[in-house]
């Protein structure tokens, strides 16, 4: 069972599940929690190998995106949540895309920050370099290197520090398990538009998210239910760097989904 925390709203019937990124935990959403709790029931989930959730090698099958997504769905089952709205950041967006492929009936709508659909040539080269050195290099050094290259500018510092601060607690074997999984992220988006054509998707990215924004734009342009908002002069973790703007946009989107359902019903 994955570690989770429930922030119960006094009257709202809408559930929003927050999925964090690689190496961190749900503290990555600390700037969203107050705004979200004013309107929704909020559930934070710690992915395998993070927080107090099981290690990636504790499962009877090889660790994969499908396994991680299935563990999130099992947590919803345990909480008796038939479906929910999802908000993800960075690696969390990969998990949400996998859920959209494998269990779209569990998803009402999604908000995704710093979305990763596939790697460009630069990031592929970096991944290959990391793969070559990881057998004899401290994993935290690799993590810090990636954070610096992904978020190199002065205005990215707060995001970069947040990205790294919780990663120091991550076990090496869990880092390696996720790092190996990252090599196949393209498989998590392949059938999203086919399996979840009617699910509303809001993508929010920074204009300086240089590893991922161009491929994201290309991948979602044929999805009629996808919208993209780009924050100028902002990097990968736009939910931190431009948190006020992110909160306003994402809350309005989620509330809009509720109102649309009410009108239909």
Tab-separated table of N, CA and C in Angstrom, residues 10 17-18 25 56 61 83 89 120 156 228 237:
chain	number	residue	atom	x	y	z
A	10	UNK	N	-14.889	20.280	4.264
A	10	UNK	CA	-16.107	20.186	5.076
A	10	UNK	C	-17.327	19.780	4.264
A	17	UNK	N	-6.415	14.234	-6.494
A	17	UNK	CA	-5.255	13.426	-6.115
A	17	UNK	C	-3.988	14.087	-6.655
A	18	UNK	N	-3.011	14.286	-5.781
A	18	UNK	CA	-1.750	14.934	-6.158
A	18	UNK	C	-0.640	13.892	-6.299
A	25	UNK	N	8.648	14.209	-2.789
A	25	UNK	CA	7.431	13.672	-2.191
A	25	UNK	C	6.345	14.730	-2.347
A	56	UNK	N	11.015	0.022	-4.510
A	56	UNK	CA	10.695	-0.439	-5.867
A	56	UNK	C	11.008	-1.921	-6.065
A	61	UNK	N	7.041	-8.494	-9.332
A	61	UNK	CA	7.351	-8.295	-10.750
A	61	UNK	C	8.331	-7.137	-10.899
A	83	UNK	N	-13.492	7.456	-8.834
A	83	UNK	CA	-12.690	8.255	-9.754
A	83	UNK	C	-12.357	9.583	-9.089
A	89	UNK	N	3.036	16.646	-11.234
A	89	UNK	CA	4.167	17.497	-11.601
A	89	UNK	C	5.337	16.607	-12.008
A	120	UNK	N	14.020	14.984	-25.629
A	120	UNK	CA	14.652	15.499	-26.843
A	120	UNK	C	16.078	14.953	-26.925
A	156	UNK	N	15.265	29.825	-11.449
A	156	UNK	CA	14.899	28.430	-11.209
A	156	UNK	C	15.405	27.932	-9.854
A	228	UNK	N	-3.007	23.954	-23.339
A	228	UNK	CA	-1.665	24.246	-22.831
A	228	UNK	C	-1.562	25.712	-22.456
A	237	UNK	N	9.545	23.473	-12.878
A	237	UNK	CA	8.582	23.357	-11.773
A	237	UNK	C	7.756	24.635	-11.665
